[in-house]
């Protein structure tokens, strides 16, 4: 079963390679990453599958808004057609050459792969002790909030830097003028109705994922991404740009500081007391919930800023 | 009692896969976009809902069946309207059937 | 070593091939995100056996030989952060491309290089 | 694993996966871009069914969250693609 899905995924990726037009290339990328997320589920990791399923939609939205911004309507038409006429290679060159290169590089890589079955000592240690050391039912969440909390802090820092870079590179002064145009969706009553129903459901579902992060699959990252998608829906419905970006940016900064303080409280308490520290289960659950909530708010803020910047460029 | 529920759910699931099979055949049989979207989108929604209701019957009254009912409602809302927007924007952007006879008369 | 590791490495190198042979800037960004999914799949598929269960305590102990059939939680925890960073990095890449397109009006690597050299020469001549 | 010992759900899982793989042919050779998007939406709805049946086989309710996320986010990405296409594509190929 799993091998079949993986070969399906490989097939889709080969088609990404052979596509000439950019739009169909992005459609194939969307398809391949959705199938990859199904593969993650069959590999026994639903958390990563959730993150990948949201990421596929986000990446396609980013690419589409990028096209919309800078190629204009007429330019884009030329851009798509131009690709066809320029590159004409025969099938031999297109199929044999990549296969040869891939096989050669793979043969170089072959020696470094593990041949014998792996030692699973560390895995068993995590699985047996996570629910007593850190708390909660989800071992993955216990690792990225407890054992490896430094990784999470640096991830949050990297997201902050990415947001700063996007804000800096998009020259937009924060004043949005509305130019009589309405979005296509707004004219259509039925699509408007659909998006109006879907948007609140995504927010509720994101909050559910954040709150149940310690118990089942899900957590701060996935829930934050789901909440951030609400603002895209909001843009689709109303076509207005009225979110106070600077305030959201400040909120993100303060929440990053709160994440660092919360994590260091846990870690430094461990330094002064026993290792691992013996907390009460209630305190552990409260810690996990607050940490998931903070990370969820931070990811949601970061991605709303990022996506609204893109939309603002388009209008400017 | 449990055996009876299993038999009913199995019947539902098999009927649902039969619907989906018809939808898959319809994609390849029809020769233009509009007839394809007309046939496949409806049949696909019906097949998904029958399979999910079969799964809900199999698990009795539990969290699992509650979540499947939520999923059914979402599919019932989203799936037809997705195909509606697809069709509408295809018409807006100027997509026409080249082989159909009616178009020539309209153009004249 | 199992078949899924092999497939994910092949996908990684397919992405690398596409990245090396395309002149278009947007296409290279697409292939970079393809390579990223290949890497994530490789990390998750290490030590895979058919019929694996997620590492969640409620569902773990239903399996008989649970030490073999539970997937490794450590790479999963690392890969969740990798995916979230990956989205923001694609955003940065595309926005850098957008600023480049505004300046030089091309989508080609070579022409962009030539034009940037011309711009720097003019700046040197002006002092 | 021979076919005789498979449960009904497992057979249905294979059959729906086969349908999804067959639908890719429409995405490959669809004469217009609209056919490709139609094929994509049908494949994504089949993947949702695969997840639901898989979670029923394992008897775990939390895997259904993933199916709900699939439906919501597939809809969102597709709406963006379609609106973009309607602005820019004028009857080609």
Coordinates of C-alpha atoms in Angstrom, one line a residue:
Chain A
X1 CA 0.0 0.0 0.0
X2 CA 2.6 2.5 1.1
X3 CA 4.9 1.6 -1.7
X4 CA 2.1 2.1 -4.3
X5 CA 1.4 5.6 -2.9
X6 CA 5.1 6.4 -3.0
X7 CA 5.4 5.4 -6.6
X8 CA 2.4 7.5 -7.4
X9 CA 4.2 10.4 -5.7
X10 CA 7.3 9.8 -7.8
X11 CA 5.2 9.7 -10.9
X12 CA 3.7 13.1 -10.1
X13 CA 7.2 14.5 -9.4
X14 CA 8.4 13.3 -12.8
X15 CA 5.5 15.2 -14.4
X16 CA 6.5 18.3 -12.5
X17 CA 9.9 18.0 -14.2
X18 CA 8.5 17.7 -17.7
X19 CA 6.0 20.5 -17.6
X20 CA 6.6 23.4 -19.9
X21 CA 4.0 25.9 -18.8
X22 CA 4.3 27.4 -15.3
X23 CA 0.7 27.1 -14.3
X24 CA 0.4 23.4 -15.0
X25 CA 3.7 22.9 -13.2
X26 CA 2.2 24.5 -10.1
X27 CA -0.9 22.3 -10.4
X28 CA 1.3 19.2 -10.5
X29 CA 3.3 20.5 -7.5
X30 CA 0.1 20.9 -5.5
X31 CA -1.0 17.4 -6.5
X32 CA 2.4 15.8 -5.6
X33 CA 2.6 17.5 -2.2
X34 CA -1.0 16.4 -1.4
X35 CA -0.1 12.8 -2.2
X36 CA 3.1 13.1 -0.2
X37 CA 1.0 14.1 2.8
X38 CA -1.1 11.0 2.3
X39 CA 2.2 9.1 2.3
X40 CA 3.2 10.7 5.6
X41 CA 0.0 9.4 7.1
X42 CA 0.8 5.8 5.9
X43 CA 4.3 6.2 7.4
X44 CA 2.7 6.6 10.7
X45 CA 3.1 10.4 11.3
X46 CA -0.2 12.2 11.1
X47 CA 1.2 15.4 12.6
X48 CA 3.6 15.9 9.7
X49 CA 0.8 15.0 7.3
X50 CA -1.4 17.8 8.7
X51 CA 1.4 20.3 8.4
X52 CA 2.1 19.2 4.8
X53 CA -1.5 19.4 3.8
X54 CA -1.7 23.0 4.9
X55 CA 1.7 23.8 3.5
X56 CA 0.7 22.6 0.0
X57 CA -2.2 25.1 -0.1
X58 CA -0.1 27.9 1.3
X59 CA 2.7 27.4 -1.3
X60 CA 0.3 27.4 -4.2
X61 CA -1.3 30.5 -2.9
X62 CA 2.1 32.2 -2.6
X63 CA 3.1 31.3 -6.2
X64 CA -0.2 32.4 -7.6
X65 CA -0.2 35.8 -5.9
X66 CA 3.5 36.1 -7.1
X67 CA 2.3 35.6 -10.7
X68 CA -0.6 37.9 -10.3
X69 CA 1.6 40.7 -9.0
X70 CA 4.2 41.3 -11.5
X71 CA 3.3 39.9 -14.8
X72 CA 0.1 41.8 -15.3
X73 CA -2.5 40.3 -17.5
X74 CA -1.0 40.7 -21.0
X75 CA 2.6 40.1 -19.8
X76 CA 1.6 36.8 -18.2
X77 CA 0.0 35.6 -21.4
X78 CA 3.2 36.2 -23.3
X79 CA 5.2 34.7 -20.4
X80 CA 3.3 31.4 -20.6
X81 CA 3.4 31.1 -24.4
X82 CA 7.1 32.2 -24.6
X83 CA 8.2 29.2 -22.7
X84 CA 6.8 26.8 -25.3
X85 CA 8.5 28.3 -28.3
X86 CA 11.9 28.7 -26.7
X87 CA 12.8 25.3 -25.4
X88 CA 12.3 22.4 -27.8
X89 CA 14.2 19.3 -27.0
X90 CA 13.7 15.8 -28.3
X91 CA 12.3 13.1 -26.0
X92 CA 15.6 11.2 -25.9
X93 CA 17.4 14.2 -24.4
X94 CA 14.5 14.8 -22.1
X95 CA 14.1 11.3 -20.6
X96 CA 17.5 9.6 -20.9
X97 CA 19.6 12.5 -19.7
X98 CA 17.8 13.1 -16.4
X99 CA 17.6 9.4 -15.7
X100 CA 21.3 9.0 -16.3
X101 CA 22.2 11.9 -14.0
X102 CA 19.8 10.8 -11.3
X103 CA 21.2 7.2 -11.4
X104 CA 24.8 8.4 -11.3
X105 CA 24.3 10.7 -8.4
X106 CA 22.4 8.0 -6.6
X107 CA 25.2 5.5 -7.1
X108 CA 27.5 8.0 -5.5
X109 CA 25.1 8.3 -2.6
X110 CA 24.5 4.6 -2.2
X111 CA 27.5 3.8 0.1
X112 CA 26.3 6.3 2.8
X113 CA 22.9 4.6 3.3
X114 CA 22.5 2.4 6.4
X115 CA 22.4 -1.3 5.3
X116 CA 21.6 -3.0 8.6
X117 CA 18.4 -2.3 10.7
X118 CA 18.8 0.7 13.0
X119 CA 19.4 0.6 16.7
X120 CA 16.1 1.8 18.3
X121 CA 17.3 2.5 21.8
X122 CA 16.6 6.2 21.7
X123 CA 13.2 5.7 20.1
X124 CA 12.1 3.3 22.8
X125 CA 13.4 5.7 25.5
X126 CA 11.3 8.6 24.1
X127 CA 8.2 6.4 23.7
X128 CA 8.3 5.0 27.2
X129 CA 9.3 8.1 29.2
X130 CA 7.7 11.0 27.3
X131 CA 4.3 10.9 29.0
X132 CA 5.9 10.9 32.5
X133 CA 8.8 13.3 31.8
X134 CA 7.0 16.0 29.8
X135 CA 3.3 15.0 30.0
X136 CA 0.5 14.7 27.5
X137 CA -0.4 11.8 25.2
X138 CA 1.3 12.9 22.0
X139 CA 5.0 11.9 22.0
X140 CA 5.8 14.2 19.0
X141 CA 4.4 17.2 20.9
X142 CA 6.3 16.1 24.0
X143 CA 9.6 16.1 22.1
X144 CA 9.2 19.5 20.4
X145 CA 7.9 21.2 23.6
X146 CA 10.0 19.3 26.2
X147 CA 13.1 17.5 25.2
X148 CA 14.0 19.6 22.2
X149 CA 12.5 23.0 23.1
X150 CA 15.5 24.8 21.8
X151 CA 14.7 23.7 18.3
X152 CA 11.2 25.2 18.6
X153 CA 12.6 28.5 19.9
X154 CA 15.0 28.8 17.0
X155 CA 12.2 27.9 14.6
X156 CA 10.2 30.8 16.0
X157 CA 13.2 33.1 15.6
X158 CA 13.6 32.0 12.0
X159 CA 9.9 32.7 11.3
X160 CA 10.3 36.2 12.8
X161 CA 13.3 36.9 10.6
X162 CA 11.4 35.7 7.5
X163 CA 8.6 38.1 8.3
X164 CA 11.0 40.9 8.8
X165 CA 12.7 40.1 5.5
X166 CA 9.4 40.0 3.6
X167 CA 8.2 43.3 5.2
X168 CA 11.6 44.9 4.3
X169 CA 11.7 43.7 0.7
X170 CA 8.1 44.7 -0.2
X171 CA 8.2 48.4 -0.5
X172 CA 4.8 49.3 0.8
X173 CA 4.1 52.1 3.2
X174 CA 1.0 50.7 4.8
X175 CA -1.6 52.9 3.2
X176 CA -4.1 51.1 1.0
X177 CA -6.2 52.9 -1.5
X178 CA -9.3 51.1 -2.7
X179 CA -9.7 51.2 -6.4
X180 CA -13.4 50.5 -7.3
X181 CA -12.5 47.0 -8.6
X182 CA -14.2 44.2 -6.8
X183 CA -12.9 40.7 -6.6
X184 CA -14.4 38.0 -8.9
X185 CA -15.7 36.1 -6.0
X186 CA -17.7 39.0 -4.7
X187 CA -19.9 39.1 -7.8
X188 CA -20.8 35.5 -7.4
X189 CA -23.4 34.9 -4.6
X190 CA -22.9 31.2 -4.3
X191 CA -19.1 31.3 -4.0
X192 CA -19.5 34.1 -1.5
X193 CA -21.8 32.0 0.6
X194 CA -19.4 29.0 0.5
X195 CA -16.4 31.0 1.6
X196 CA -18.5 32.6 4.3
X197 CA -19.3 29.1 5.6
X198 CA -15.8 27.7 5.2
X199 CA -14.0 30.6 6.9
X200 CA -15.4 30.2 10.4
X201 CA -15.1 26.5 10.3
X202 CA -11.4 26.7 9.6
X203 CA -10.9 29.0 12.6
X204 CA -12.9 26.7 14.9
X205 CA -11.0 23.8 13.6
X206 CA -7.6 25.5 14.1
X207 CA -8.6 26.4 17.7
X208 CA -9.6 22.7 18.2
X209 CA -6.2 21.6 16.9
X210 CA -4.3 24.0 19.2
X211 CA -6.3 23.0 22.3
X212 CA -6.0 19.3 21.7
X213 CA -2.4 19.4 20.7
X214 CA -1.1 17.5 23.7
X215 CA -3.7 14.8 23.5
X216 CA -4.1 13.9 19.8
X217 CA -2.3 14.7 16.6
X218 CA -2.1 18.4 15.9
X219 CA -0.5 21.3 17.9
X220 CA 0.6 24.8 17.6
X221 CA 2.1 24.8 14.2
X222 CA -0.8 23.1 12.4
X223 CA -3.5 25.1 14.3
X224 CA -1.7 28.4 13.6
X225 CA -1.6 27.7 9.9
X226 CA -5.3 26.8 9.9
X227 CA -6.1 30.1 11.8
X228 CA -4.0 32.1 9.3
X229 CA -6.0 30.8 6.4
X230 CA -9.1 32.6 7.8
X231 CA -7.5 35.9 6.8
X232 CA -7.1 34.7 3.2
X233 CA -10.7 33.8 3.1
X234 CA -11.6 37.2 4.5
X235 CA -9.6 38.8 1.7
X236 CA -11.5 36.7 -0.8
X237 CA -14.9 37.8 0.6
X238 CA -14.5 41.5 1.3
X239 CA -11.5 42.5 -0.8
X240 CA -10.3 45.0 1.8
X241 CA -6.9 45.6 3.3
X242 CA -7.5 46.9 6.8
X243 CA -5.5 44.7 9.1
X244 CA -3.2 46.8 11.3
X245 CA 0.1 45.2 10.2
X246 CA 2.3 47.1 12.7
X247 CA 0.2 46.1 15.7
X248 CA 0.2 42.4 14.5
X249 CA 4.0 42.6 14.1
X250 CA 4.3 43.9 17.7
X251 CA 2.1 41.2 19.0
X252 CA 4.2 38.6 17.3
X253 CA 7.4 40.1 18.8
X254 CA 5.9 40.0 22.4
X255 CA 4.7 36.5 21.9
X256 CA 8.1 35.4 20.8
X257 CA 9.5 36.8 24.0
X258 CA 6.8 35.0 26.0
X259 CA 7.7 31.7 24.3
X260 CA 11.3 32.1 25.2
X261 CA 10.5 33.0 28.9
X262 CA 8.1 30.1 29.2
X263 CA 10.6 27.6 27.8
X264 CA 13.4 28.9 29.9
X265 CA 11.3 28.7 33.0
X266 CA 10.9 25.0 32.3
X267 CA 14.5 24.4 31.4
X268 CA 16.2 26.3 34.2
X269 CA 13.9 24.8 36.8
X270 CA 15.3 21.5 35.5
X271 CA 18.9 22.7 36.0
X272 CA 18.4 23.7 39.6
X273 CA 16.2 20.7 40.7
X274 CA 16.3 17.1 39.7
X275 CA 17.1 16.0 36.2
X276 CA 14.5 15.3 34.8
X277 CA 12.4 17.6 37.0
X278 CA 9.4 15.9 38.7
X279 CA 6.4 18.1 37.9
X280 CA 2.8 17.4 38.9
X281 CA 0.7 16.2 35.9
X282 CA -1.6 19.2 36.2
X283 CA 1.4 21.6 35.9
X284 CA 2.7 19.6 32.9
X285 CA -0.7 19.9 31.1
X286 CA -0.9 23.6 31.8
X287 CA 2.6 24.1 30.4
X288 CA 1.9 22.1 27.3
X289 CA -1.4 24.0 26.7
X290 CA 0.1 27.5 27.2
X291 CA 3.1 26.6 25.0
X292 CA 0.9 25.3 22.2
X293 CA -1.4 28.4 22.4
X294 CA 1.6 30.8 22.2
X295 CA 3.2 29.0 19.3
X296 CA -0.2 28.9 17.5
X297 CA -0.8 32.6 17.9
X298 CA 2.8 33.4 16.8
X299 CA 2.5 31.2 13.6
X300 CA -0.9 32.7 12.8
X301 CA 0.4 36.3 13.2
X302 CA 3.5 35.6 11.1
X303 CA 1.6 34.1 8.2
X304 CA -1.1 36.7 8.2
X305 CA 1.6 39.4 7.9
X306 CA 3.3 37.4 5.2
X307 CA 0.3 36.8 3.0
X308 CA -1.2 40.3 3.5
X309 CA 2.1 41.8 2.3
X310 CA 1.7 39.8 -0.9
X311 CA -1.8 41.0 -1.4
X312 CA -0.7 44.6 -0.7
X313 CA 2.0 44.4 -3.4
X314 CA -0.6 43.3 -5.9
X315 CA -2.8 46.4 -5.2
X316 CA 0.1 48.9 -5.2
Chain B
X1 CA -26.9 -6.8 16.4
X2 CA -23.3 -6.0 15.6
X3 CA -23.3 -8.4 12.6
X4 CA -26.4 -6.7 11.2
X5 CA -24.8 -3.3 11.5
X6 CA -21.7 -4.6 9.7
X7 CA -23.8 -6.1 6.9
X8 CA -25.7 -2.8 6.4
X9 CA -22.5 -0.7 6.4
X10 CA -20.9 -3.1 3.9
X11 CA -23.8 -2.7 1.5
X12 CA -23.5 1.1 1.8
X13 CA -19.8 1.0 1.1
X14 CA -20.1 -1.2 -1.9
X15 CA -22.9 0.9 -3.4
X16 CA -20.7 4.0 -2.8
X17 CA -17.7 2.6 -4.7
X18 CA -20.1 1.6 -7.5
X19 CA -21.1 5.3 -7.8
X20 CA -17.5 6.4 -7.8
X21 CA -16.8 3.8 -10.5
X22 CA -19.5 5.4 -12.7
X23 CA -18.0 8.8 -12.1
X24 CA -14.5 7.7 -13.1
X25 CA -15.9 6.1 -16.3
X26 CA -17.8 9.4 -17.1
X27 CA -14.5 11.4 -17.0
X28 CA -13.2 9.4 -19.9
X29 CA -16.3 8.8 -21.9
X30 CA -17.6 12.3 -22.5
X31 CA -15.7 14.4 -25.0
X32 CA -16.1 18.0 -23.8
X33 CA -15.5 19.8 -20.5
X34 CA -19.1 20.8 -19.7
X35 CA -20.6 17.3 -19.9
X36 CA -17.7 15.9 -17.9
X37 CA -18.1 18.3 -15.1
X38 CA -21.9 17.8 -15.1
X39 CA -21.7 14.0 -14.7
X40 CA -18.6 13.5 -12.5
X41 CA -19.2 16.2 -9.8
X42 CA -22.7 15.0 -8.8
X43 CA -21.8 11.3 -8.8
X44 CA -18.6 11.9 -6.9
X45 CA -20.5 13.8 -4.1
X46 CA -23.1 11.1 -3.8
X47 CA -20.5 8.3 -3.7
X48 CA -18.5 10.0 -1.0
X49 CA -21.5 10.6 1.2
X50 CA -22.7 7.0 0.9
X51 CA -19.3 5.6 1.8
X52 CA -19.0 7.9 4.8
X53 CA -22.5 7.1 6.0
X54 CA -21.5 3.4 5.8
X55 CA -18.5 4.0 8.0
X56 CA -20.6 5.9 10.5
X57 CA -23.1 3.0 10.7
X58 CA -20.2 0.6 11.3
X59 CA -19.0 2.4 14.4
X60 CA -22.4 3.0 16.0
X61 CA -22.7 6.0 18.4
X62 CA -19.2 7.3 19.0
X63 CA -16.8 10.1 18.4
X64 CA -15.8 8.5 15.1
X65 CA -19.3 8.6 13.7
X66 CA -19.8 12.2 14.9
X67 CA -16.7 13.3 13.0
X68 CA -17.8 11.4 9.9
X69 CA -21.1 13.3 10.0
X70 CA -19.2 16.6 10.2
X71 CA -17.1 15.5 7.3
X72 CA -20.2 14.6 5.4
X73 CA -21.8 18.0 5.9
X74 CA -18.6 19.7 4.8
X75 CA -18.4 17.6 1.6
X76 CA -22.1 18.2 1.0
X77 CA -21.5 22.0 1.1
X78 CA -18.1 22.3 -0.5
X79 CA -18.0 19.7 -3.3
X80 CA -20.9 20.9 -5.5
X81 CA -20.0 24.5 -5.0
X82 CA -16.4 23.9 -6.0
X83 CA -17.5 22.5 -9.3
X84 CA -20.0 25.4 -9.7
X85 CA -17.2 28.0 -9.4
X86 CA -15.0 26.0 -11.8
X87 CA -17.8 25.9 -14.4
X88 CA -18.7 29.6 -13.9
X89 CA -15.1 30.8 -14.3
X90 CA -14.6 28.6 -17.3
X91 CA -17.6 30.3 -19.0
X92 CA -16.4 33.8 -17.9
X93 CA -12.9 33.3 -19.3
X94 CA -14.4 32.3 -22.7
X95 CA -14.2 28.6 -22.8
X96 CA -16.5 27.0 -25.5
X97 CA -17.0 23.6 -27.0
X98 CA -15.4 23.6 -30.4
X99 CA -17.2 20.5 -31.7
X100 CA -20.7 21.4 -30.6
X101 CA -23.1 22.4 -33.4
X102 CA -25.0 25.0 -31.4
X103 CA -22.1 27.4 -31.0
X104 CA -21.9 28.1 -34.7
X105 CA -25.5 29.1 -34.9
X106 CA -25.1 31.4 -32.0
X107 CA -22.0 33.0 -33.5
X108 CA -23.8 33.7 -36.8
Chain C
X1 CA 17.3 0.3 3.5
X2 CA 13.8 0.1 2.1
X3 CA 12.1 1.1 -1.1
X4 CA 10.7 4.3 0.2
X5 CA 14.1 5.7 1.1
X6 CA 15.2 4.9 -2.4
X7 CA 12.2 6.7 -4.0
X8 CA 12.6 9.8 -1.8
X9 CA 16.3 10.1 -2.8
X10 CA 15.4 9.7 -6.4
X11 CA 12.9 12.6 -6.0
X12 CA 15.6 14.7 -4.4
X13 CA 17.9 14.2 -7.3
X14 CA 15.1 14.8 -9.8
X15 CA 14.6 18.2 -8.2
X16 CA 18.3 18.9 -8.3
X17 CA 18.4 18.1 -12.0
X18 CA 15.5 20.4 -12.7
X19 CA 17.1 23.1 -10.6
X20 CA 20.4 22.8 -12.6
X21 CA 19.0 22.7 -16.1
X22 CA 16.3 25.4 -16.0
X23 CA 17.0 29.0 -16.8
X24 CA 13.7 30.4 -15.5
X25 CA 13.9 31.7 -12.0
X26 CA 10.4 30.7 -10.9
X27 CA 11.0 27.2 -12.1
X28 CA 14.1 26.9 -9.9
X29 CA 12.1 28.0 -6.9
X30 CA 9.5 25.3 -7.7
X31 CA 12.2 22.6 -7.9
X32 CA 13.7 23.7 -4.6
X33 CA 10.4 23.2 -2.9
X34 CA 10.2 19.8 -4.5
X35 CA 13.6 18.8 -3.2
X36 CA 12.5 19.8 0.3
X37 CA 9.6 17.4 0.3
X38 CA 12.0 14.6 -0.8
X39 CA 14.3 15.3 2.1
X40 CA 11.4 15.3 4.6
X41 CA 10.2 11.9 3.2
X42 CA 13.7 10.5 3.6
X43 CA 13.9 11.4 7.2
X44 CA 10.5 10.0 8.0
X45 CA 11.0 6.7 6.1
X46 CA 14.1 5.6 8.0
X47 CA 13.4 2.3 9.8
X48 CA 10.0 1.9 8.2
X49 CA 8.0 -1.4 8.4
X50 CA 4.6 -1.9 6.9
X51 CA 1.6 -1.1 9.2
X52 CA 3.2 1.5 11.4
X53 CA 1.2 3.3 14.1
X54 CA 1.5 7.0 15.2
X55 CA 3.4 7.7 18.4
X56 CA 0.3 8.6 20.5
X57 CA 0.0 6.9 23.8
X58 CA -3.7 6.1 23.5
X59 CA -3.3 4.1 20.3
X60 CA 0.2 2.7 21.0
X61 CA -0.6 -0.2 23.2
X62 CA -3.2 -1.8 20.9
X63 CA -0.4 -3.2 18.8
X64 CA 1.3 -6.4 20.0
X65 CA 5.0 -5.8 19.3
X66 CA 4.8 -2.1 19.9
X67 CA 8.5 -1.3 20.0
X68 CA 8.8 -2.3 16.3
X69 CA 5.5 -1.0 14.9
X70 CA 5.6 2.6 16.4
X71 CA 7.1 5.2 14.1
X72 CA 10.1 7.1 15.3
X73 CA 8.9 10.4 17.0
X74 CA 12.1 12.3 16.8
X75 CA 12.4 13.0 13.0
X76 CA 8.7 13.9 13.0
X77 CA 9.2 16.6 15.6
X78 CA 12.1 18.0 13.6
X79 CA 10.2 17.8 10.3
X80 CA 7.1 19.8 11.5
X81 CA 9.4 22.8 12.1
X82 CA 11.1 22.2 8.8
X83 CA 7.8 22.4 6.9
X84 CA 6.8 25.6 8.6
X85 CA 10.2 27.2 7.9
X86 CA 9.9 25.9 4.3
X87 CA 6.8 27.9 3.6
X88 CA 8.3 31.1 4.9
X89 CA 11.5 30.5 2.9
X90 CA 9.5 30.0 -0.4
X91 CA 7.8 33.3 0.4
X92 CA 11.2 35.0 0.8
X93 CA 12.5 33.5 -2.4
X94 CA 9.5 34.6 -4.4
X95 CA 9.6 38.1 -3.0
X96 CA 13.3 38.4 -3.8
X97 CA 12.4 37.4 -7.4
X98 CA 9.7 40.0 -7.5
X99 CA 12.1 42.8 -6.6
X100 CA 14.5 41.5 -9.2
X101 CA 11.8 41.4 -11.8
X102 CA 10.9 45.0 -11.0
X103 CA 14.4 46.1 -11.6
X104 CA 15.5 44.2 -14.7
X105 CA 12.2 43.0 -16.2
X106 CA 13.5 39.4 -16.9
X107 CA 12.8 35.9 -15.7
X108 CA 16.2 34.6 -16.9
X109 CA 19.2 34.0 -14.7
X110 CA 21.8 34.9 -17.4
X111 CA 20.2 38.2 -18.5
X112 CA 19.7 39.2 -14.9
X113 CA 23.4 38.6 -14.3
X114 CA 24.5 40.7 -17.3
X115 CA 22.1 43.5 -16.4
X116 CA 23.3 43.6 -12.8
X117 CA 26.9 43.9 -14.0
X118 CA 26.0 46.8 -16.2
X119 CA 24.3 48.5 -13.3
X120 CA 27.4 48.1 -11.1
X121 CA 29.7 49.4 -13.8
X122 CA 27.6 52.5 -14.2
X123 CA 27.7 53.0 -10.4
X124 CA 31.5 52.8 -10.5
X125 CA 31.8 55.3 -13.4
X126 CA 29.6 57.7 -11.6
X127 CA 31.8 57.4 -8.5
Chain D
X1 CA -1.2 -11.2 1.8
X2 CA -3.6 -13.1 -0.5
X3 CA -6.9 -11.6 -1.6
X4 CA -8.9 -14.2 0.3
X5 CA -7.9 -13.0 3.7
X6 CA -8.4 -9.3 3.0
X7 CA -11.3 -7.6 4.7
X8 CA -13.8 -5.7 2.7
X9 CA -12.5 -2.3 3.7
X10 CA -9.0 -3.2 2.6
X11 CA -10.2 -4.2 -0.9
X12 CA -12.2 -0.9 -1.1
X13 CA -9.1 1.0 -0.1
X14 CA -7.1 -0.5 -3.0
X15 CA -10.0 0.0 -5.4
X16 CA -10.3 3.7 -4.6
X17 CA -6.5 4.2 -4.8
X18 CA -6.7 2.6 -8.3
X19 CA -9.5 5.1 -9.2
X20 CA -7.3 8.0 -8.1
X21 CA -4.4 6.7 -10.1
X22 CA -6.6 6.3 -13.2
X23 CA -7.9 9.9 -12.8
X24 CA -4.4 11.2 -13.2
X25 CA -4.7 10.3 -16.9
X26 CA -7.2 13.1 -17.3
X27 CA -4.8 15.6 -15.6
X28 CA -2.1 14.5 -18.0
X29 CA -3.9 14.7 -21.3
X30 CA -6.7 17.1 -20.5
X31 CA -7.0 19.3 -23.6
X32 CA -7.6 22.5 -21.7
X33 CA -6.4 23.7 -18.3
X34 CA -10.0 23.4 -16.9
X35 CA -9.9 19.7 -17.5
X36 CA -6.7 19.4 -15.5
X37 CA -8.3 21.3 -12.6
X38 CA -11.4 19.1 -12.7
X39 CA -9.2 16.0 -12.6
X40 CA -7.3 17.4 -9.7
X41 CA -10.4 18.1 -7.6
X42 CA -11.7 14.6 -8.2
X43 CA -8.4 13.1 -7.1
X44 CA -8.4 15.1 -3.9
X45 CA -11.9 14.0 -3.0
X46 CA -10.8 10.4 -3.5
X47 CA -7.8 10.9 -1.1
X48 CA -10.2 12.1 1.6
X49 CA -12.1 8.9 1.2
X50 CA -8.9 6.9 1.5
X51 CA -8.1 8.6 4.8
X52 CA -11.5 8.0 6.2
X53 CA -11.5 4.3 5.3
X54 CA -7.9 4.0 6.7
X55 CA -8.9 5.5 10.0
X56 CA -11.9 3.2 10.2
X57 CA -9.6 0.2 9.7
X58 CA -7.4 1.4 12.5
X59 CA -10.4 2.4 14.7
X60 CA -8.8 5.8 15.5
X61 CA -11.0 8.9 15.4
X62 CA -8.1 11.4 15.4
X63 CA -7.1 10.6 11.9
X64 CA -10.3 12.1 10.6
X65 CA -9.0 15.5 11.5
X66 CA -6.6 15.1 8.6
X67 CA -9.5 14.4 6.3
X68 CA -11.3 17.6 7.4
X69 CA -8.1 19.6 6.8
X70 CA -7.8 18.0 3.3
X71 CA -11.3 19.2 2.3
X72 CA -10.9 22.7 3.7
X73 CA -7.4 23.4 2.3
X74 CA -8.0 21.7 -1.0
X75 CA -11.0 24.0 -1.5
X76 CA -9.0 27.1 -0.6
X77 CA -6.1 26.4 -2.9
X78 CA -8.4 25.4 -5.7
X79 CA -10.5 28.6 -5.4
X80 CA -7.3 30.7 -5.7
X81 CA -6.1 28.8 -8.7
X82 CA -9.5 29.1 -10.4
X83 CA -9.9 32.8 -9.8
X84 CA -6.4 33.4 -11.1
X85 CA -7.1 31.3 -14.2
X86 CA -10.3 33.1 -15.0
X87 CA -8.5 36.5 -15.1
X88 CA -5.6 35.3 -17.3
X89 CA -6.5 32.4 -19.5
X90 CA -8.3 33.2 -22.8
X91 CA -9.2 30.0 -24.7
X92 CA -6.0 28.3 -25.5
X93 CA -4.8 24.8 -26.3

